[in-house]
Short mmCIF file of C-alpha atoms in Angstrom, two decimals:
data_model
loop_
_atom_site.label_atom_id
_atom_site.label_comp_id
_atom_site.label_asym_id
_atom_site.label_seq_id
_atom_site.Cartn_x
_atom_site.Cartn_y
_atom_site.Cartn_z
CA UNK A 1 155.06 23.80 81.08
CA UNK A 2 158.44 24.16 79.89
CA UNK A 3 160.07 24.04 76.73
CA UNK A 4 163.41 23.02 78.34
CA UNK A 5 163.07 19.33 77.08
CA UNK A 6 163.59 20.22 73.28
CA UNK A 7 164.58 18.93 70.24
CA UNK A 8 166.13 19.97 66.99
CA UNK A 9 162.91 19.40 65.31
CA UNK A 10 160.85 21.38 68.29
CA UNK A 11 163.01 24.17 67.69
CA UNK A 12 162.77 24.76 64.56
CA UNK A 13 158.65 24.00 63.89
CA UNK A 14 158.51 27.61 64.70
CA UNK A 15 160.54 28.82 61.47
CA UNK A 16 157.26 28.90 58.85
CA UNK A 17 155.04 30.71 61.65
CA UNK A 18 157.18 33.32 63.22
CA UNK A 19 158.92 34.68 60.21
CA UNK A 20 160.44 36.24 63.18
CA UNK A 21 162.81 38.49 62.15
CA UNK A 22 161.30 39.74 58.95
CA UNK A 23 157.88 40.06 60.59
CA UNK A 24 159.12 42.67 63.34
CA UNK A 25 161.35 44.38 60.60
CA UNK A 26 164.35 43.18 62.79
CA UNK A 27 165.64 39.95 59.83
CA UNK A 28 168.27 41.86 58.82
CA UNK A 29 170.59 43.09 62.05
CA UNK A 30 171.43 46.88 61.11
CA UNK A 31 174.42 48.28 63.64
CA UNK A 32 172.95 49.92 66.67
CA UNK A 33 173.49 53.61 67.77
CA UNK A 34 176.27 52.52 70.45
CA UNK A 35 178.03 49.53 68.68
CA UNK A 36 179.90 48.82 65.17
CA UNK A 37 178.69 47.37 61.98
CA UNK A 38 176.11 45.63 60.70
CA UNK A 39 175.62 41.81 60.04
CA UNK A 40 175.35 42.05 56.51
CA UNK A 41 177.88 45.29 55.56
CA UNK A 42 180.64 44.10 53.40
CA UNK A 43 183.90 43.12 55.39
CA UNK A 44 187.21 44.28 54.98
CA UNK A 45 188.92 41.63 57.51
CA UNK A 46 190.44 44.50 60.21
CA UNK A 47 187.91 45.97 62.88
CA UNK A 48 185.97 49.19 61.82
CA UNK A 49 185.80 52.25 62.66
CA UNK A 50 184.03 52.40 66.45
CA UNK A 51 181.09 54.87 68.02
CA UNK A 52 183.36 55.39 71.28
CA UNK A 53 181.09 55.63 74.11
CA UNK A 54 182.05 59.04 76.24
CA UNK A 55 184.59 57.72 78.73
CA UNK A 56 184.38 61.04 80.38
CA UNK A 57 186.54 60.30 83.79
CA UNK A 58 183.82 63.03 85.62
CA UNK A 59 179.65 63.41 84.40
CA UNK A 60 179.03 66.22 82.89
CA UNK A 61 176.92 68.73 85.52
CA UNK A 62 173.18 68.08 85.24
CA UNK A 63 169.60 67.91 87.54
CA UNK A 64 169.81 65.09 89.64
CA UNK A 65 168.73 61.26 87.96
CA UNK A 66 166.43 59.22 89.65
CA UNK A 67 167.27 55.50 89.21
CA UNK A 68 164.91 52.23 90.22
CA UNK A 69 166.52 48.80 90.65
CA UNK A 70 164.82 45.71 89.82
CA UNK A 71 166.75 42.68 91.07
CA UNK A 72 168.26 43.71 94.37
CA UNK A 73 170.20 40.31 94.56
CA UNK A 74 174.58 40.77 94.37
CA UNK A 75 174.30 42.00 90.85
CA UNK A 76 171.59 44.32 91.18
CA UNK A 77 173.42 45.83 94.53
CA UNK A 78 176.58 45.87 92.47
CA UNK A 79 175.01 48.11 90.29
CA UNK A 80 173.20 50.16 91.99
CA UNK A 81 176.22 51.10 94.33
CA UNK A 82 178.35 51.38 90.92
CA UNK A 83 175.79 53.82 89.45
CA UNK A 84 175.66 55.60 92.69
CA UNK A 85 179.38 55.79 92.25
CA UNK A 86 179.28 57.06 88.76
CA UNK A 87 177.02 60.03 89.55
CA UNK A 88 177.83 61.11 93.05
CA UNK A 89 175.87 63.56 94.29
CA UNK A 90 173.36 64.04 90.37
CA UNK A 91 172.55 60.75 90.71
CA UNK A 92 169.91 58.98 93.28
CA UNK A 93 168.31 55.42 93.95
CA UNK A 94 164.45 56.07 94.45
CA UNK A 95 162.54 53.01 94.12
CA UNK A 96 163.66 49.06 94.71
CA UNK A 97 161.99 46.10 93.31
CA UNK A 98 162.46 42.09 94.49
CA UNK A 99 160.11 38.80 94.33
CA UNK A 100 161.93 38.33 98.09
CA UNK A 101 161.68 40.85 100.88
CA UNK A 102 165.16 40.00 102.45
CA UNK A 103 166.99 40.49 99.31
CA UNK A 104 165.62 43.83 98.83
CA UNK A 105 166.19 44.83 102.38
CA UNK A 106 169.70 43.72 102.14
CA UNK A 107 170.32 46.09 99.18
CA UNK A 108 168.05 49.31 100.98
CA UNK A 109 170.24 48.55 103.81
CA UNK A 110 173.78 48.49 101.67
CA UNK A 111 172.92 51.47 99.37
CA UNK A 112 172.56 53.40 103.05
CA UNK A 113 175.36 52.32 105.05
CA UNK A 114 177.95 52.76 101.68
CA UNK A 115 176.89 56.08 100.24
CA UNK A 116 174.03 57.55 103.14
CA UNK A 117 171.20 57.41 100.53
CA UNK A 118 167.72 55.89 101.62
CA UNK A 119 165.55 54.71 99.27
CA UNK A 120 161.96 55.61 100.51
CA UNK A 121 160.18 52.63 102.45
CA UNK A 122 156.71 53.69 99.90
CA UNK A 123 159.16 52.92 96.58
CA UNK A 124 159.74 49.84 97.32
CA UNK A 125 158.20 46.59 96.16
CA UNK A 126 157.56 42.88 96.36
CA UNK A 127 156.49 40.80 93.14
CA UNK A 128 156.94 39.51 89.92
CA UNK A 129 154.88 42.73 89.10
CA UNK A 130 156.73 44.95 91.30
CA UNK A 131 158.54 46.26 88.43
CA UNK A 132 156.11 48.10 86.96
CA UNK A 133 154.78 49.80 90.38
CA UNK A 134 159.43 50.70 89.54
CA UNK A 135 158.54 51.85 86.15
CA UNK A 136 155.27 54.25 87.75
CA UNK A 137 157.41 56.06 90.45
CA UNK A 138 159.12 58.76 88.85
CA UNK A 139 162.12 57.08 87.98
CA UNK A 140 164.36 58.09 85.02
CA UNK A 141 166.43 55.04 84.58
CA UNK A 142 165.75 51.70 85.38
CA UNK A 143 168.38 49.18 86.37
CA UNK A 144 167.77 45.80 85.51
CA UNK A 145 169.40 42.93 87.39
CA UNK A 146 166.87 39.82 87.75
CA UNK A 147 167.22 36.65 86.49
CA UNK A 148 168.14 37.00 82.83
CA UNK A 149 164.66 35.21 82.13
CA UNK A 150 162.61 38.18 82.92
CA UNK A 151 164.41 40.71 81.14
CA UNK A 152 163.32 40.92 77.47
CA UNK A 153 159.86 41.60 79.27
CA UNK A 154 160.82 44.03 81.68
CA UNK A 155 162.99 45.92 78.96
CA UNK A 156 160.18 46.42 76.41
CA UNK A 157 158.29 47.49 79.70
CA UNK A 158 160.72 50.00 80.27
CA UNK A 159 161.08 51.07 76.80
CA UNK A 160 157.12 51.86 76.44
CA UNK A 161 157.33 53.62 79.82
CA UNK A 162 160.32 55.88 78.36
CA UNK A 163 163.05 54.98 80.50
CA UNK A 164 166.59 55.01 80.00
CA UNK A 165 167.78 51.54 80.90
CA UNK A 166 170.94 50.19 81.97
CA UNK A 167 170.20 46.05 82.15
CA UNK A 168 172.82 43.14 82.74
CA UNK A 169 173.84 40.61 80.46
CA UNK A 170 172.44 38.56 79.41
CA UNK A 171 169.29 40.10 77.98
CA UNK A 172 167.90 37.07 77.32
CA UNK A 173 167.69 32.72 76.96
CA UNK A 174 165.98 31.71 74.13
CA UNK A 175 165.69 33.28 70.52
CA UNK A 176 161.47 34.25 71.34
CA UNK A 177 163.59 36.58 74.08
CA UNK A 178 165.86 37.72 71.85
CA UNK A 179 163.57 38.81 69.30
CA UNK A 180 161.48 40.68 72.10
CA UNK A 181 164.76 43.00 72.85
CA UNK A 182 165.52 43.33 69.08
CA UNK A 183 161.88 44.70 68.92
CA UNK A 184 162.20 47.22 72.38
CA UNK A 185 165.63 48.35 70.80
CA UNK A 186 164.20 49.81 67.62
CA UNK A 187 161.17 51.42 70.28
CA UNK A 188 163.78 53.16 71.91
CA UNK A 189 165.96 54.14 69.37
CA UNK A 190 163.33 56.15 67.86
CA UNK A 191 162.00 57.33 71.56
CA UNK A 192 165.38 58.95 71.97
CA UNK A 193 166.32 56.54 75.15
CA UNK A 194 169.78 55.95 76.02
CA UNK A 195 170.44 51.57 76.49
CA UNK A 196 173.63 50.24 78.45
CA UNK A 197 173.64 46.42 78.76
CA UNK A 198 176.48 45.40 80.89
CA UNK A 199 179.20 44.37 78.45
CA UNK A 200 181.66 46.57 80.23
CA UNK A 201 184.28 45.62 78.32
CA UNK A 202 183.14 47.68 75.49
CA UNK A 203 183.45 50.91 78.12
CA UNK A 204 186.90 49.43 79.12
CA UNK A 205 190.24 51.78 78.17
CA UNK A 206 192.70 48.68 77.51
CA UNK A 207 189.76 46.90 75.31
CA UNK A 208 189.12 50.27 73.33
CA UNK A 209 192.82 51.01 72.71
CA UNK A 210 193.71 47.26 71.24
CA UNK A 211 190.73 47.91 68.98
CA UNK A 212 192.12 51.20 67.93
CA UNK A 213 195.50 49.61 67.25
CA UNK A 214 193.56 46.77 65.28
CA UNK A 215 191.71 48.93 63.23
CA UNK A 216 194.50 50.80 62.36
CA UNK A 217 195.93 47.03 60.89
CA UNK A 218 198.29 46.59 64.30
CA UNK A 219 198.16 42.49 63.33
CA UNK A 220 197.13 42.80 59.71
CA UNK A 221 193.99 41.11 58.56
CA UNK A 222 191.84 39.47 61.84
CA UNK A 223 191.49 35.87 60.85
CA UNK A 224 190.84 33.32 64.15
CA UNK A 225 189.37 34.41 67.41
CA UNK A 226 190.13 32.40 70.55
CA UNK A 227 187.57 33.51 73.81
CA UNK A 228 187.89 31.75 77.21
CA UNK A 229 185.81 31.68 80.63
CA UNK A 230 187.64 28.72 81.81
CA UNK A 231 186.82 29.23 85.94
CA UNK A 232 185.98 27.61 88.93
CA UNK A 233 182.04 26.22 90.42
CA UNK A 234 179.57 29.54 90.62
CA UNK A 235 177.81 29.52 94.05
CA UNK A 236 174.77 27.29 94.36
CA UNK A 237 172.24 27.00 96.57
CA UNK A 238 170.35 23.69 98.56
CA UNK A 239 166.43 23.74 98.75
CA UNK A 240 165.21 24.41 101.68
CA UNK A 241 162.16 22.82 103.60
CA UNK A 242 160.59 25.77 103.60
CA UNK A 243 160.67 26.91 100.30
CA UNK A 244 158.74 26.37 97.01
CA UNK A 245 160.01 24.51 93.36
CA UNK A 246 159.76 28.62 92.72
CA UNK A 247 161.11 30.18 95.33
CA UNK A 248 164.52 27.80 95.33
CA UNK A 249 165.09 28.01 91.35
CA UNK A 250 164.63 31.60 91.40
CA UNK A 251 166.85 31.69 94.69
CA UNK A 252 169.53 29.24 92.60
CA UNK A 253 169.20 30.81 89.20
CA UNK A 254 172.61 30.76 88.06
CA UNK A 255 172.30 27.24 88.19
CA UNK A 256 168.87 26.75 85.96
CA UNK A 257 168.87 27.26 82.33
CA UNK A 258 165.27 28.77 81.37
CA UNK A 259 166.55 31.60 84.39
CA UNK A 260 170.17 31.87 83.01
CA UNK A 261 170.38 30.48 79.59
CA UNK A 262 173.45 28.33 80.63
CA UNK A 263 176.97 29.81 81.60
CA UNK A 264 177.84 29.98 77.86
CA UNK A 265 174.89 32.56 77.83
CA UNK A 266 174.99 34.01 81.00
CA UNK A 267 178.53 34.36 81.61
CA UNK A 268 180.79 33.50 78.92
CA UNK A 269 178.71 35.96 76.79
CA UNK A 270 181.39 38.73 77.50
CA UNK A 271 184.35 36.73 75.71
CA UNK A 272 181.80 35.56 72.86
CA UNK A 273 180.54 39.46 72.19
CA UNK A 274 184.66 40.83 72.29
CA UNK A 275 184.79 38.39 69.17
CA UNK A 276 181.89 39.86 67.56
CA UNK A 277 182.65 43.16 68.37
CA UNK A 278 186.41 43.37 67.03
CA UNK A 279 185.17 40.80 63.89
CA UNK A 280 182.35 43.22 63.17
CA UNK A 281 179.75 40.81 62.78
CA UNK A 282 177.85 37.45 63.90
CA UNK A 283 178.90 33.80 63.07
CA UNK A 284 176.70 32.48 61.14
CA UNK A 285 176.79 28.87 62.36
CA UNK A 286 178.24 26.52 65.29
CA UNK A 287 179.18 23.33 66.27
CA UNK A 288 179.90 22.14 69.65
CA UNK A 289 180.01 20.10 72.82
CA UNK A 290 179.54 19.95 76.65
CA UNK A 291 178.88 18.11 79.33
CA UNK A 292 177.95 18.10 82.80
CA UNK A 293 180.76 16.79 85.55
CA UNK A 294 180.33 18.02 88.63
CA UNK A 295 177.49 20.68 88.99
CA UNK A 296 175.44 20.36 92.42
CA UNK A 297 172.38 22.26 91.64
CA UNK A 298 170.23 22.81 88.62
CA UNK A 299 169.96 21.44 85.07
CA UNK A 300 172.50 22.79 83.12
CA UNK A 301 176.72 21.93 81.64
CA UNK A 302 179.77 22.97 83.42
CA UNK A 303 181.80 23.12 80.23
CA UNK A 304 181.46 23.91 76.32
CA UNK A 305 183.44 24.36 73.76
CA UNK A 306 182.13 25.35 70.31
CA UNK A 307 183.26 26.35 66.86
CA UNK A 308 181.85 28.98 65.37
CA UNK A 309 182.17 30.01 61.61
CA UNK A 310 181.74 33.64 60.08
CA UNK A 311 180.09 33.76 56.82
CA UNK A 312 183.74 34.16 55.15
CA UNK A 313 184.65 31.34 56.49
CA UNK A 314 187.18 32.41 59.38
CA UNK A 315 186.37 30.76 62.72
CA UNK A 316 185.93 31.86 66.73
CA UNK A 317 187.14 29.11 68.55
CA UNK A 318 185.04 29.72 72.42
CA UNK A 319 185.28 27.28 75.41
CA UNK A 320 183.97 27.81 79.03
CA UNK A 321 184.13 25.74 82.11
CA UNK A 322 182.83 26.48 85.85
CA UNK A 323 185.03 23.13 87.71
CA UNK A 324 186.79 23.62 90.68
CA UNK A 325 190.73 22.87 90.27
CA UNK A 326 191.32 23.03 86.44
CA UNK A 327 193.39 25.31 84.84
CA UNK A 328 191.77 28.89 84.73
CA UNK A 329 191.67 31.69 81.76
CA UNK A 330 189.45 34.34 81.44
CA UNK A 331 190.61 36.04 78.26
CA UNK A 332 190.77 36.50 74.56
CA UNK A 333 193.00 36.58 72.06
CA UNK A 334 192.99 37.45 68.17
CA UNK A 335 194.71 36.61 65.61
CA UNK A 336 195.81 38.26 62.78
CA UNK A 337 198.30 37.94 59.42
CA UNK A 338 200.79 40.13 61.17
CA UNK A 339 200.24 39.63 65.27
CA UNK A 340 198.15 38.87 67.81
CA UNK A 341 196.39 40.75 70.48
CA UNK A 342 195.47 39.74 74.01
CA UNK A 343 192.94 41.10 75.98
CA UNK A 344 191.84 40.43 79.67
CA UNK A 345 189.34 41.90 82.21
CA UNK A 346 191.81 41.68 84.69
CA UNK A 347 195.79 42.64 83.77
CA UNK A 348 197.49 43.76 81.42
CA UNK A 349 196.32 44.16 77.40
CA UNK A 350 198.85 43.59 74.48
CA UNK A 351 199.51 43.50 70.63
CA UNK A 352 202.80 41.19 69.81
CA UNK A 353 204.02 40.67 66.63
CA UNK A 354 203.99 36.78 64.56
CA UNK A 355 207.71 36.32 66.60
CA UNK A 356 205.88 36.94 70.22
CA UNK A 357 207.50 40.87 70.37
CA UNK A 358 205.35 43.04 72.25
CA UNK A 359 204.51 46.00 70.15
CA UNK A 360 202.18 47.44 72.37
CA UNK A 361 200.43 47.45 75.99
CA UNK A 362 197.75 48.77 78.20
CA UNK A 363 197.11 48.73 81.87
CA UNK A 364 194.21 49.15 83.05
CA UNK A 365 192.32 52.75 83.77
CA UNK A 366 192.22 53.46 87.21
CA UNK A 367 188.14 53.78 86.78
CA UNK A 368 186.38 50.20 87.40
CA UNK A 369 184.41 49.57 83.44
CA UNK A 370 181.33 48.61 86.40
CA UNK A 371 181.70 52.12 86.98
CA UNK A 372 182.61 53.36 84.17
CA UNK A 373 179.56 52.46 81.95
CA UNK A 374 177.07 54.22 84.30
CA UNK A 375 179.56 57.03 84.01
CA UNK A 376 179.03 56.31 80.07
CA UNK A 377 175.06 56.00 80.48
CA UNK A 378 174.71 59.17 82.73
CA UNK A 379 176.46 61.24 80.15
CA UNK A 380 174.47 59.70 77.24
CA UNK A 381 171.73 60.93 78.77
CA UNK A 382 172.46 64.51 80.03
CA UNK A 383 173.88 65.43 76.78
CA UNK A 384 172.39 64.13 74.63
CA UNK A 385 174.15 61.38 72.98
CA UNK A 386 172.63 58.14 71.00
CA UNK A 387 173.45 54.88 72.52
CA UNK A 388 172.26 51.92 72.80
CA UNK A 389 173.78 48.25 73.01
CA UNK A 390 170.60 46.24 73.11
CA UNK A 391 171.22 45.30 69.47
CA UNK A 392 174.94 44.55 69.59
CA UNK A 393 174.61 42.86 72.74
CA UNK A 394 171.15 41.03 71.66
CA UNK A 395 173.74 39.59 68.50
CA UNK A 396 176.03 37.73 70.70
CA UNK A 397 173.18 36.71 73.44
CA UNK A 398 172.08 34.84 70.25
CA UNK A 399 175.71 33.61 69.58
CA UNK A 400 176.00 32.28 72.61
CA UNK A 401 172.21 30.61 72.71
CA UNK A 402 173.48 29.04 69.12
CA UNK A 403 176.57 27.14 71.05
CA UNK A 404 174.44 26.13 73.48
CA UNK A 405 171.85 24.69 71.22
CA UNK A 406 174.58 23.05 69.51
CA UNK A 407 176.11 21.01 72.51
CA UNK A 408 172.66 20.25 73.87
CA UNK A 409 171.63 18.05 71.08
CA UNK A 410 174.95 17.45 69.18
CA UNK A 411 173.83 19.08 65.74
CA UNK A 412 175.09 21.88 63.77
CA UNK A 413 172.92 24.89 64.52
CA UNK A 414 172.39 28.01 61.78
CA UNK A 415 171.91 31.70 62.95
CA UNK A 416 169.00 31.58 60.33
CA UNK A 417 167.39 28.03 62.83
CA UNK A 418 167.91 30.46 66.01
CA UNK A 419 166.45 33.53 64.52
CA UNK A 420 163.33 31.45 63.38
CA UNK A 421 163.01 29.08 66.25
CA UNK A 422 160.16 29.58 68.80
CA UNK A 423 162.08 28.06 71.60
CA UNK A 424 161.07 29.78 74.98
CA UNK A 425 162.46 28.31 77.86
CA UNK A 426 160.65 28.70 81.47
CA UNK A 427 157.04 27.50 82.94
CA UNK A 428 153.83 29.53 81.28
CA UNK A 429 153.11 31.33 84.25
CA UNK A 430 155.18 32.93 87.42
CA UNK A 431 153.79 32.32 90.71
CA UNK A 432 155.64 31.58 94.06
CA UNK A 433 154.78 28.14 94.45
CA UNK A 434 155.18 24.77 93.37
CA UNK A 435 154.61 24.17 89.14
CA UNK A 436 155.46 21.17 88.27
CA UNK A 437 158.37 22.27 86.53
CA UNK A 438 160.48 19.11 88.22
CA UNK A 439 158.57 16.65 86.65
CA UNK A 440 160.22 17.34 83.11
CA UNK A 441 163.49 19.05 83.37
CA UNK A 442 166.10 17.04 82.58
CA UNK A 443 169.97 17.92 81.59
CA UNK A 444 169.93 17.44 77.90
CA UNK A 445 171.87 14.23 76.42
CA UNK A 446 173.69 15.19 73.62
CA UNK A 447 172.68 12.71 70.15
CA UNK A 448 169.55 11.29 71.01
CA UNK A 449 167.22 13.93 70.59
CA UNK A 450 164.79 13.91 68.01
CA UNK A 451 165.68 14.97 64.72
#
């Protein structure tokens, strides 16, 4: 059954046994081939120096990359068209994989009519296993766009099977996930495999430039992070007669935490790793809130806001919110001894001064970062590059998972609790049917859970 319904106390009885970290030589977070420094490197308060990722505006000529996409829902279409995109005419999708038929035959069916490519009626499958009959059909890359549940699995799957992986954020829900991607990422660092996990702001021109003007002290010393996903209701969807407890959760994911992690994990993860990223390292600790106002579907908040604290001391400030008819902002903002910077996924970057003088600005590059960071992991690949973001982005899945922990039952929460806990959200066993999952779920009531 599931460990949705936890306490303080449930997660951390794991700390003495799993020894996580240390055990899988993963308990202290070195900096992975793609991102910036480590957890536990001395800091000198400005952004450091940054592995660029290739940004080449054209791939670099090469034999033709067979990709398999597993999750054919809007995401994993999205993808799949963007890598298509990325490539052209070196790149190919050969293989498909979906627990539902209709999903997969509405991506088969988009992939033809927007770039004339048809993905071969034997490569494609139906299952929660189907991704490994992906992983046996001569694919190169793998695409990974379920439910951010199955991922860690599917990613070590991929690893061992020596694919180069491109998978969406988030990688994972719960810290047993997270320490199952931390594993896979040192597997394919030494296999030689190229990782891209969907943090496309990190293959974004405006993002890049404000952290070259920030490590070149632009605002001075970095000393308070502010990161927003403040938007409207996600889409949702009603059970239906016909289908199973299985078949509608999986159906309404977004809306379940053991398939999302929360939108604090699943979504406002992008904001929460830009912090991390431009600080250089991991909070060590947060404190927060949230509540649940007007979500339909599922069992999890519509709005957090958290405090985190680095180990200096120096805080990120993060709040998220999916209500209809608030005030929106999607956005971050840092602040530093001399300035601030702004960044956005959508408009226009800029560095100001203390006074509110705009000292610099960037518009956007006429390349999409969805397209872009295929463009990234094609090139990685062809010549040769390292990169990988499973560790970096693994980091602030955790961040995020820390917040959430922290509003669900009202208590501090330590990176050291998360990285020990055995929390693992989600039913034992996957079958398309009914589990009795219903029976215990519950939205989580802040204060009077044990411990």
């Amino acid at each position: 059954m599931s460990d949705y319904n936890f306490s303080r106390r449930k997660f951390l009885a794991g700390a003495a046994t799993v020894g996580a970290a240390g055990a899988m030589g993963i308990g202290t977070l070195s900096s992975c081939s793609g991102g910036g420094s480590s957890a536990s490197a001395e800091y000198d308060w400005m952004p450091r120096e940054y592995n660029y990722p290739p940004l080449l505006d054209e791939v670099p000529a090469g034999t033709v990359l067979k990709a398999g996409v597993v999750g054919c829902g809007g995401r994993g279409t999205g993808a799949a068209l963007n890598f298509l995109e990325a490539g052209g005419s070196t790149v190919q999708v050969t293989a498909l994989a979906d627990v539902f038929k209709d999903r997969l035959d509405s991506c088969a069916e988009k992939i033809k009519n927007e770039t004339g490519q048809e993905v071969p009626a034997e490569n494609c499958f139906i299952g929660f296993d189907a991704y490994e009959k992906v992983l046996d059909s001569g694919v190169d890359i793998v695409i990974l766009a379920t439910p951010p549940k199955f991922r860690p699995q599917q990613f070590e799957a991929a690893v061992k099977a020596r694919k180069h992986v491109f998978m969406e954020k988030p990688i994972a829900v719960d810290p047993v996930g997270i320490r199952q991607v931390l594993a896979a990422a040192k597997m394919a660092d030494a296999a030689g495999l190229k990782v891209v996990t969907g943090t496309q702001r990190r293959h974004q021109h405006k993002y890049l430039n404000v952290y070259k003007e920030l490590s070149n002290n632009a605002i001075g010393k970095l000393t308070t992070a502010e990161v927003y996903w403040n938007g409207g209701q996600l889409w949702y969807r009603n059970s239906k007669p016909e289908w199973s407890e299985m078949e509608w959760m999986i159906r309404d994911w977004v809306n379940w935490c053991w398939l999302s992690g929360d939108h604090i994990v699943e979504q406002h993860v992008h904001n929460i790793d830009v912090a991390n990223w431009f600080f250089g390292k991991h909070p060590i600790k947060a404190l927060g809130f949230g509540s649940r106002q007007r979500r339909p579907t599922g069992d999890q908040y519509d709005n957090f806001a958290v405090r985190y604290e680095l180990e200096d001391g120096r805080q990120i400030l993060s709040t998220c919110r999916q209500i209809n008819g608030c005030t929106n902002a999607v956005n971050e903002v840092m602040h530093g001894t001399k300035g601030k910077a702004f960044t956005s996924q959508g408009g226009t970057a800029k560095i100001t001064d203390l006074n509110g003088n705009d000292l610099f600005s960037y518009e956007d590059h006429a390349t999409s970062p969805y397209v872009q960071e295929h463009k990234d992991l094609i090139t990685c690949i062809r010549q040769d590059i390292p990169f990988n973001e499973a560790e970096e982005t693994a980091n602030s899945v955790m961040t995020a998972i820390m917040g959430r922990v922290s509003a669900y039952t009202g208590k501090e929460v330590t990176w050291e609790e998360m990285m020990n806990s055995d929390m693992k959200l989600g039913p034992d066993k996957f079958i398309m049917g009914d589990i009795g999952f219903m029976e215990t779920a519950s939205v989580p009531v802040p204060g009077t859970l044990e411990g």
